[in-house]
Tab-separated table of C-alpha atoms and ligand atoms in Angstrom:
chain	number	residue	atom	x	y	z
A	1	MET	CA	0.000	0.000	0.000
A	2	ASN	CA	1.140	3.541	-0.771
A	3	SER	CA	2.419	5.155	2.450
A	4	LYS	CA	0.128	8.126	1.736
A	5	GLN	CA	-3.375	6.959	2.479
A	6	VAL	CA	-6.912	8.015	1.647
A	7	VAL	CA	-8.751	8.653	4.900
A	8	PHE	CA	-12.501	9.121	5.288
A	9	ILE	CA	-13.581	10.734	8.578
A	10	THR	CA	-17.079	11.204	10.020
A	11	GLY	CA	-17.934	14.117	12.309
A	12	SER	CA	-15.145	16.412	11.086
A	13	SER	CA	-16.855	19.743	11.822
A	14	THR	CA	-15.276	20.130	15.272
A	15	GLY	CA	-13.273	18.335	17.968
A	16	PHE	CA	-11.315	15.153	17.284
A	17	GLY	CA	-12.606	14.729	13.719
A	18	ARG	CA	-11.398	18.153	12.702
A	19	LEU	CA	-8.020	17.644	14.384
A	20	PHE	CA	-7.639	14.219	12.731
A	21	ALA	CA	-8.310	15.803	9.333
A	22	GLU	CA	-5.700	18.507	9.749
A	23	THR	CA	-3.099	16.287	11.451
A	24	LEU	CA	-3.308	13.525	8.819
A	25	ALA	CA	-3.392	15.931	5.859
A	26	ARG	CA	-0.271	17.728	7.152
A	27	LYS	CA	1.509	14.357	6.814
A	28	GLY	CA	0.393	14.071	3.195
A	29	HIS	CA	-2.593	11.757	3.630
A	30	THR	CA	-5.643	12.589	1.509
A	31	VAL	CA	-8.552	13.363	3.820
A	32	PHE	CA	-12.288	13.393	3.199
A	33	ALA	CA	-13.546	15.491	6.091
A	34	THR	CA	-17.236	14.696	6.222
A	35	MET	CA	-19.844	16.554	8.238
A	36	ARG	CA	-23.553	17.303	8.464
A	37	ASP	CA	-24.883	20.299	6.602
A	38	PRO	CA	-21.621	21.962	5.416
A	39	GLY	CA	-23.711	24.489	3.464
A	40	GLY	CA	-25.850	25.455	6.486
A	41	ARG	CA	-25.232	25.103	10.209
A	42	ASN	CA	-21.660	23.855	9.631
A	43	ALA	CA	-20.902	26.423	6.890
A	44	LYS	CA	-18.375	28.255	9.084
A	45	ASN	CA	-16.562	25.018	10.033
A	46	ALA	CA	-16.534	23.799	6.415
A	47	SER	CA	-15.244	27.125	5.154
A	48	GLU	CA	-12.471	27.256	7.795
A	49	ILE	CA	-11.305	23.775	6.765
A	50	ARG	CA	-11.407	24.651	3.041
A	51	THR	CA	-9.540	27.907	3.649
A	52	LEU	CA	-6.856	26.119	5.647
A	53	ALA	CA	-6.525	23.435	2.944
A	54	GLU	CA	-6.075	26.084	0.292
A	55	LYS	CA	-3.689	28.258	2.318
A	56	ASP	CA	-1.402	25.369	3.333
A	57	SER	CA	-1.956	23.234	0.197
A	58	LEU	CA	-3.406	20.376	2.234
A	59	PRO	CA	-5.281	17.493	0.541
A	60	ILE	CA	-8.522	17.902	2.536
A	61	TYR	CA	-11.933	17.665	0.835
A	62	VAL	CA	-15.140	18.494	2.699
A	63	LEU	CA	-18.138	16.248	1.986
A	64	GLU	CA	-21.648	16.253	3.392
A	65	LEU	CA	-22.527	13.198	5.486
A	66	ASP	CA	-25.070	12.420	8.185
A	67	VAL	CA	-24.238	9.010	9.700
A	68	THR	CA	-27.906	8.377	10.525
A	69	ASN	CA	-28.907	8.482	6.859
A	70	ASP	CA	-28.111	5.531	4.543
A	71	ALA	CA	-28.379	7.587	1.343
A	72	SER	CA	-26.139	10.328	2.731
A	73	VAL	CA	-23.479	7.747	3.684
A	74	GLU	CA	-23.614	6.108	0.246
A	75	ARG	CA	-23.371	9.490	-1.519
A	76	ALA	CA	-20.312	10.580	0.460
A	77	VAL	CA	-18.474	7.271	0.046
A	78	ASP	CA	-19.264	7.286	-3.705
A	79	ALA	CA	-17.945	10.863	-3.964
A	80	ALA	CA	-14.695	9.916	-2.179
A	81	ILE	CA	-14.212	6.900	-4.447
A	82	ALA	CA	-14.944	9.012	-7.528
A	83	LYS	CA	-12.306	11.539	-6.441
A	84	ALA	CA	-9.553	9.309	-4.974
A	85	GLY	CA	-10.349	5.860	-6.390
A	86	ARG	CA	-10.044	4.197	-2.990
A	87	VAL	CA	-10.610	4.514	0.756
A	88	ASP	CA	-7.758	3.147	2.862
A	89	VAL	CA	-9.011	4.201	6.296
A	90	ALA	CA	-12.550	4.929	7.516
A	91	ILE	CA	-12.628	6.720	10.869
A	92	ASN	CA	-15.955	6.280	12.648
A	93	ASN	CA	-15.720	9.356	14.829
A	94	ALA	CA	-19.179	11.006	14.760
A	95	GLY	CA	-20.848	10.716	18.118
A	96	TYR	CA	-22.220	12.532	21.109
A	97	TYR	CA	-22.864	12.139	24.828
A	98	VAL	CA	-26.203	11.859	26.575
A	99	SER	CA	-26.012	12.944	30.202
A	100	GLY	CA	-28.583	11.964	32.772
A	101	LEU	CA	-29.879	9.177	34.950
A	102	ALA	CA	-30.656	6.172	32.776
A	103	GLU	CA	-34.352	6.169	33.658
A	104	ALA	CA	-34.684	9.808	32.612
A	105	VAL	CA	-33.347	9.211	29.093
A	106	THR	CA	-36.404	8.767	26.890
A	107	THR	CA	-36.664	5.855	24.485
A	108	GLU	CA	-36.473	8.310	21.598
A	109	GLN	CA	-33.286	9.919	22.990
A	110	GLY	CA	-31.723	6.477	23.433
A	111	ARG	CA	-32.732	5.365	19.948
A	112	ARG	CA	-31.222	8.508	18.379
A	113	LEU	CA	-28.001	8.044	20.311
A	114	MET	CA	-27.619	4.447	19.136
A	115	ASP	CA	-28.484	5.503	15.589
A	116	THR	CA	-25.483	7.858	15.610
A	117	ASN	CA	-22.894	6.265	17.899
A	118	PHE	CA	-23.514	2.646	16.893
A	119	PHE	CA	-25.553	2.350	13.669
A	120	GLY	CA	-23.522	5.203	12.173
A	121	ALA	CA	-20.497	2.869	12.171
A	122	VAL	CA	-22.606	-0.031	10.898
A	123	ARG	CA	-23.611	2.144	7.902
A	124	ILE	CA	-20.129	3.520	7.199
A	125	ASN	CA	-18.452	0.121	7.435
A	126	ARG	CA	-21.017	-1.489	5.119
A	127	ALA	CA	-20.490	1.321	2.612
A	128	VAL	CA	-16.674	1.229	2.531
A	129	LEU	CA	-16.088	-2.524	2.865
A	130	PRO	CA	-16.824	-3.498	-0.762
A	131	HIS	CA	-14.123	-0.995	-1.814
A	132	MET	CA	-11.641	-2.247	0.786
A	133	ARG	CA	-12.370	-5.842	-0.294
A	134	ARG	CA	-11.595	-4.901	-3.890
A	135	GLN	CA	-8.347	-3.276	-2.685
A	136	ARG	CA	-7.673	-6.281	-0.380
A	137	SER	CA	-6.638	-3.779	2.262
A	138	GLY	CA	-8.136	-1.167	4.531
A	139	VAL	CA	-8.643	-0.048	8.100
A	140	LEU	CA	-11.936	0.429	9.913
A	141	MET	CA	-11.189	2.700	12.851
A	142	HIS	CA	-13.723	3.157	15.645
A	143	ILE	CA	-13.515	6.095	18.034
A	144	SER	CA	-14.934	4.448	21.116
A	145	SER	CA	-14.112	5.695	24.617
A	146	GLY	CA	-12.763	4.501	27.946
A	147	ALA	CA	-16.515	4.464	28.575
A	148	GLY	CA	-16.731	1.638	26.042
A	149	ARG	CA	-15.224	-0.563	28.779
A	150	ILE	CA	-16.280	1.010	32.095
A	151	VAL	CA	-19.626	2.350	33.227
A	152	VAL	CA	-20.094	5.987	34.166
A	153	PRO	CA	-23.172	6.639	36.340
A	154	SER	CA	-25.452	9.071	34.471
A	155	GLY	CA	-23.721	8.072	31.238
A	156	GLY	CA	-25.392	4.682	30.937
A	157	LEU	CA	-26.894	5.091	27.476
A	158	TYR	CA	-23.657	6.590	26.115
A	159	CYS	CA	-21.640	3.725	27.628
A	160	ALA	CA	-24.097	1.244	26.104
A	161	SER	CA	-23.561	2.819	22.673
A	162	LYS	CA	-19.769	2.585	23.011
A	163	PHE	CA	-19.876	-0.981	24.442
A	164	ALA	CA	-21.956	-1.874	21.370
A	165	LEU	CA	-19.426	-0.172	19.079
A	166	GLU	CA	-16.586	-2.132	20.721
A	167	ALA	CA	-18.382	-5.452	20.109
A	168	LEU	CA	-19.042	-4.562	16.477
A	169	ALA	CA	-15.453	-3.489	15.887
A	170	GLU	CA	-13.994	-6.589	17.539
A	171	SER	CA	-16.275	-8.881	15.565
A	172	TYR	CA	-15.141	-7.198	12.349
A	173	SER	CA	-11.503	-7.677	13.364
A	174	TYR	CA	-11.952	-11.473	13.423
A	175	GLU	CA	-14.114	-11.682	10.335
A	176	LEU	CA	-12.077	-9.424	8.044
A	177	ALA	CA	-8.481	-10.303	8.908
A	178	SER	CA	-8.210	-12.996	6.228
A	179	GLN	CA	-9.164	-10.374	3.619
A	180	GLY	CA	-6.341	-8.050	4.659
A	181	ILE	CA	-8.748	-5.581	6.284
A	182	GLU	CA	-8.089	-4.420	9.845
A	183	SER	CA	-10.535	-3.167	12.451
A	184	VAL	CA	-9.150	-1.072	15.291
A	185	ILE	CA	-10.620	0.625	18.323
A	186	VAL	CA	-9.379	3.897	19.835
A	187	GLN	CA	-10.484	4.521	23.415
A	188	PRO	CA	-9.973	8.173	24.348
A	189	GLY	CA	-10.364	9.249	27.938
A	190	ALA	CA	-11.568	12.791	28.714
A	191	TYR	CA	-10.225	15.400	26.269
A	192	GLU	CA	-10.998	19.030	25.631
A	193	THR	CA	-13.346	19.222	22.667
A	194	PRO	CA	-16.838	20.705	22.215
A	195	VAL	CA	-18.283	17.333	23.388
A	196	ILE	CA	-19.508	18.721	26.735
A	197	GLY	CA	-21.231	21.698	25.095
A	198	ASN	CA	-22.827	19.366	22.533
A	199	MET	CA	-24.126	16.843	25.036
A	200	VAL	CA	-27.832	16.068	25.221
A	201	ILE	CA	-29.531	16.170	28.631
A	202	ALA	CA	-31.932	13.396	29.658
A	203	ALA	CA	-35.396	14.808	28.944
A	204	ASP	CA	-37.621	13.196	31.558
A	205	GLU	CA	-37.209	15.641	34.455
A	206	ALA	CA	-40.083	14.127	36.404
A	207	ARG	CA	-38.149	10.845	36.622
A	208	THR	CA	-34.924	12.669	37.519
A	209	ASN	CA	-36.711	14.500	40.318
A	210	THR	CA	-37.538	11.237	42.106
A	211	TYR	CA	-33.819	10.529	42.730
A	212	GLY	CA	-32.986	12.906	45.602
A	213	ALA	CA	-29.232	13.455	46.059
A	214	VAL	CA	-28.449	11.062	43.178
A	215	LYS	CA	-29.671	13.885	40.901
A	216	GLN	CA	-26.308	15.589	41.526
A	217	ILE	CA	-24.306	12.811	39.835
A	218	PRO	CA	-24.456	14.197	36.248
A	219	ALA	CA	-23.114	17.584	37.417
A	220	LYS	CA	-20.334	15.896	39.439
A	221	ILE	CA	-19.328	13.768	36.467
A	222	LYS	CA	-19.291	16.799	34.178
A	223	GLU	CA	-17.037	18.656	36.597
A	224	ALA	CA	-14.721	15.661	37.034
A	225	PHE	CA	-14.391	15.123	33.259
A	226	SER	CA	-13.697	18.817	32.693
A	227	SER	CA	-11.011	18.908	35.364
A	228	MET	CA	-9.166	15.829	34.058
A	229	ALA	CA	-9.510	16.603	30.316
A	230	GLY	CA	-6.313	16.392	28.286
A	231	ASN	CA	-5.164	18.049	25.055
A	232	ALA	CA	-7.168	16.577	22.155
A	233	GLN	CA	-4.134	16.819	19.875
A	234	ASP	CA	-2.711	13.800	21.779
A	235	VAL	CA	-5.538	11.678	20.355
A	236	ALA	CA	-4.935	13.003	16.836
A	237	ASP	CA	-1.217	12.184	17.175
A	238	ALA	CA	-2.119	8.652	18.330
A	239	VAL	CA	-4.476	8.190	15.371
A	240	LEU	CA	-1.727	9.316	12.968
A	241	LYS	CA	0.645	6.778	14.505
A	242	ILE	CA	-1.918	3.974	14.229
A	243	ILE	CA	-2.650	4.777	10.598
A	244	GLU	CA	1.059	4.764	9.796
A	245	THR	CA	1.607	1.407	11.553
A	246	PRO	CA	2.088	-1.251	8.845
A	247	ALA	CA	-0.777	-3.626	8.049
A	248	GLY	CA	-0.695	-6.697	10.304
A	249	GLU	CA	1.127	-4.872	13.091
A	250	LYS	CA	-1.758	-2.858	14.473
A	251	GLN	CA	-3.318	-3.582	17.836
A	252	LEU	CA	-7.047	-4.171	18.156
A	253	ARG	CA	-7.413	-1.607	20.956
A	254	TYR	CA	-5.584	1.619	21.743
A	255	LEU	CA	-6.312	3.325	25.040
A	256	VAL	CA	-5.349	7.017	24.830
A	257	SER	CA	-6.179	8.643	28.102
A	258	PRO	CA	-4.821	11.019	30.747
A	259	GLU	CA	-6.409	8.689	33.390
A	260	THR	CA	-6.583	4.943	32.668
A	261	PHE	CA	-8.645	3.701	35.677
A	262	GLY	CA	-7.291	0.255	34.716
A	263	VAL	CA	-9.074	0.115	31.351
A	264	ASP	CA	-5.792	-1.229	29.951
A	265	GLN	CA	-6.143	-4.166	32.369
A	266	ILE	CA	-9.670	-4.886	31.110
A	267	ASN	CA	-8.337	-4.808	27.547
A	268	ALA	CA	-5.537	-7.238	28.400
A	269	LEU	CA	-7.871	-9.634	30.233
A	270	SER	CA	-10.472	-9.437	27.481
A	271	LYS	CA	-7.835	-10.268	24.886
A	272	GLN	CA	-6.927	-13.397	26.830
A	273	VAL	CA	-10.579	-14.391	27.338
A	274	GLN	CA	-11.346	-13.870	23.647
A	275	ALA	CA	-8.344	-16.002	22.689
A	276	ASN	CA	-9.671	-18.737	25.021
A	277	LEU	CA	-13.096	-18.441	23.410
A	278	LEU	CA	-11.781	-18.700	19.866
A	279	GLU	CA	-9.596	-21.636	20.843
A	280	GLY	CA	-12.537	-23.310	22.591
A	281	LEU	CA	-14.751	-22.791	19.558
A	282	GLY	CA	-12.079	-24.285	17.325
A	283	LEU	CA	-11.766	-21.015	15.402
A	284	ALA	CA	-8.272	-19.881	16.308
A	285	ALA	CA	-6.715	-21.439	13.211
A	286	ASP	CA	-9.349	-19.892	10.924
A	287	ILE	CA	-8.685	-16.372	12.044
A	288	LYS	CA	-5.522	-15.493	10.306
A	289	PHE	CA	-4.482	-12.546	12.400
A	290	LEU	CA	-4.244	-14.687	15.526
A	291	LYS	CA	-1.251	-16.362	13.930
A	292	GLY	CA	0.387	-13.071	13.008
A	293	LYS	CA	2.039	-10.275	14.865
A	294	ALA	CA	-1.263	-9.085	16.313
A	295	VAL	CA	-1.062	-11.959	18.813
A	296	GLY	CA	1.144	-9.917	21.117
A	297	SER	CA	-1.045	-6.843	21.101
A	298	VAL	CA	-3.956	-5.758	23.233
B	301	LIG	N1	-13.868	14.492	23.948
B	301	LIG	C1	-13.821	13.446	24.737
B	301	LIG	O1	-13.473	13.546	25.923
B	301	LIG	C2	-14.182	12.078	24.196
B	301	LIG	C3	-13.801	10.961	24.944
B	301	LIG	C4	-14.081	9.698	24.439
B	301	LIG	C5	-14.712	9.551	23.223
B	301	LIG	N2	-15.090	10.653	22.512
B	301	LIG	C6	-15.747	10.431	21.212
B	301	LIG	O2	-15.071	11.163	20.220
B	301	LIG	C7	-15.950	11.395	19.124
B	301	LIG	C8	-15.825	12.855	18.692
B	301	LIG	O3	-16.285	13.678	19.739
B	301	LIG	P1	-15.580	15.061	20.128
B	301	LIG	O4	-15.103	14.918	21.512
B	301	LIG	O5	-14.645	15.474	19.076
B	301	LIG	O6	-16.846	16.048	20.227
B	301	LIG	P2	-17.497	17.055	19.153
B	301	LIG	O7	-16.580	18.170	18.869
B	301	LIG	O8	-18.850	17.352	19.695
B	301	LIG	O9	-17.601	16.183	17.831
B	301	LIG	C9	-18.676	15.326	17.540
B	301	LIG	C10	-18.820	15.283	16.045
B	301	LIG	O10	-19.827	14.301	15.705
B	301	LIG	C11	-20.658	14.903	14.743
B	301	LIG	N3	-21.967	14.266	14.627
B	301	LIG	C12	-22.933	14.124	15.588
B	301	LIG	N4	-23.999	13.514	15.041
B	301	LIG	C13	-23.708	13.273	13.741
B	301	LIG	C14	-24.398	12.691	12.648
B	301	LIG	N5	-25.656	12.213	12.791
B	301	LIG	N6	-23.774	12.597	11.443
B	301	LIG	C15	-22.524	13.079	11.281
B	301	LIG	N7	-21.829	13.677	12.262
B	301	LIG	C16	-22.421	13.770	13.473
B	301	LIG	C17	-20.744	16.366	15.146
B	301	LIG	O11	-21.222	17.091	14.033
B	301	LIG	P3	-22.210	18.379	14.073
B	301	LIG	O12	-21.287	19.559	14.060
B	301	LIG	O13	-23.021	18.257	12.832
B	301	LIG	O14	-23.033	18.261	15.321
B	301	LIG	C18	-19.281	16.626	15.461
B	301	LIG	O15	-18.545	16.857	14.274
B	301	LIG	C19	-17.345	10.988	19.603
B	301	LIG	O16	-17.664	9.708	19.098
B	301	LIG	C20	-17.180	10.927	21.117
B	301	LIG	O17	-18.084	10.030	21.715
B	301	LIG	C21	-14.840	11.918	22.972
């Protein structure tokens, strides 16, 4: 594979996605920075990215994409293929946080969250995989969270969406390895991005109001996350490093976090348990990557 890759990113208007786009393009990778409504509510963000690309001669192309809409996903992937001929890396980054006691999150709020944080990746992966299969190479990257492994009170629905994303990504890693396609998971801890300002608050106040002092938990969590948040560029630098790691040498999971809380230990134990499972199911020999260098990784 050419060392300069074609990278397709969801949720590039702000935060990590935007930093990934700029960081990767500065290293010569071609970036499709996708976002919702670049001609409307994200017009300023889209124009800033285009201006930067022009000023610094960076290979960044803005495309419209809403991860909750099948047709929008297909259109953006088709446009990237028409322009670059291939997609080497798809970064499933679009996502948001729902804050509130689990009972106070309405069914509709939970459904919308899963439609973005989980089904968004299902849609993107299904759209890019036929192209990666044709190339016999590619990387599906999933921006999960430390909260894809541990449970934050008042973040239950968000954690559920990231746990679901982790399961999807890991399943893909087993199923696609023999086709030369890798699936990796990035687990950021708390980082300074607009994520807190963009979070959705659980709507059912009447339910919240039955919880007494427990009602204070969302505010405490928000304060704790804000006080421990690291520099988001660290995550972009980690993503660059992962993308530039040769095929077959990537780990399944990368924890990138100012505070680990032992999530790395869960990853290590889970890797061992999964290996036991695959061995027990008689599948270890079928899953090519288990025989390769990835064996030693977490
Ligand atoms: N910051 C952290 O501490 C942290 C920690 C762990 C994991 N994460 C994860 O990192 C990812 C990026 O978040 P961030 O921290 O960079 O926050 P952010 O600045 O709020 O970025 C979220 C991005 O997702 C986009 N998005 C939301 N719904 C979308 C949809 N339906 N279709 C397409 N794009 C959509 C937003 O676009 P709009 O501008 O259109 O709303 C925005 O570009 C998320 O998956 C988040 O869960 C963040």
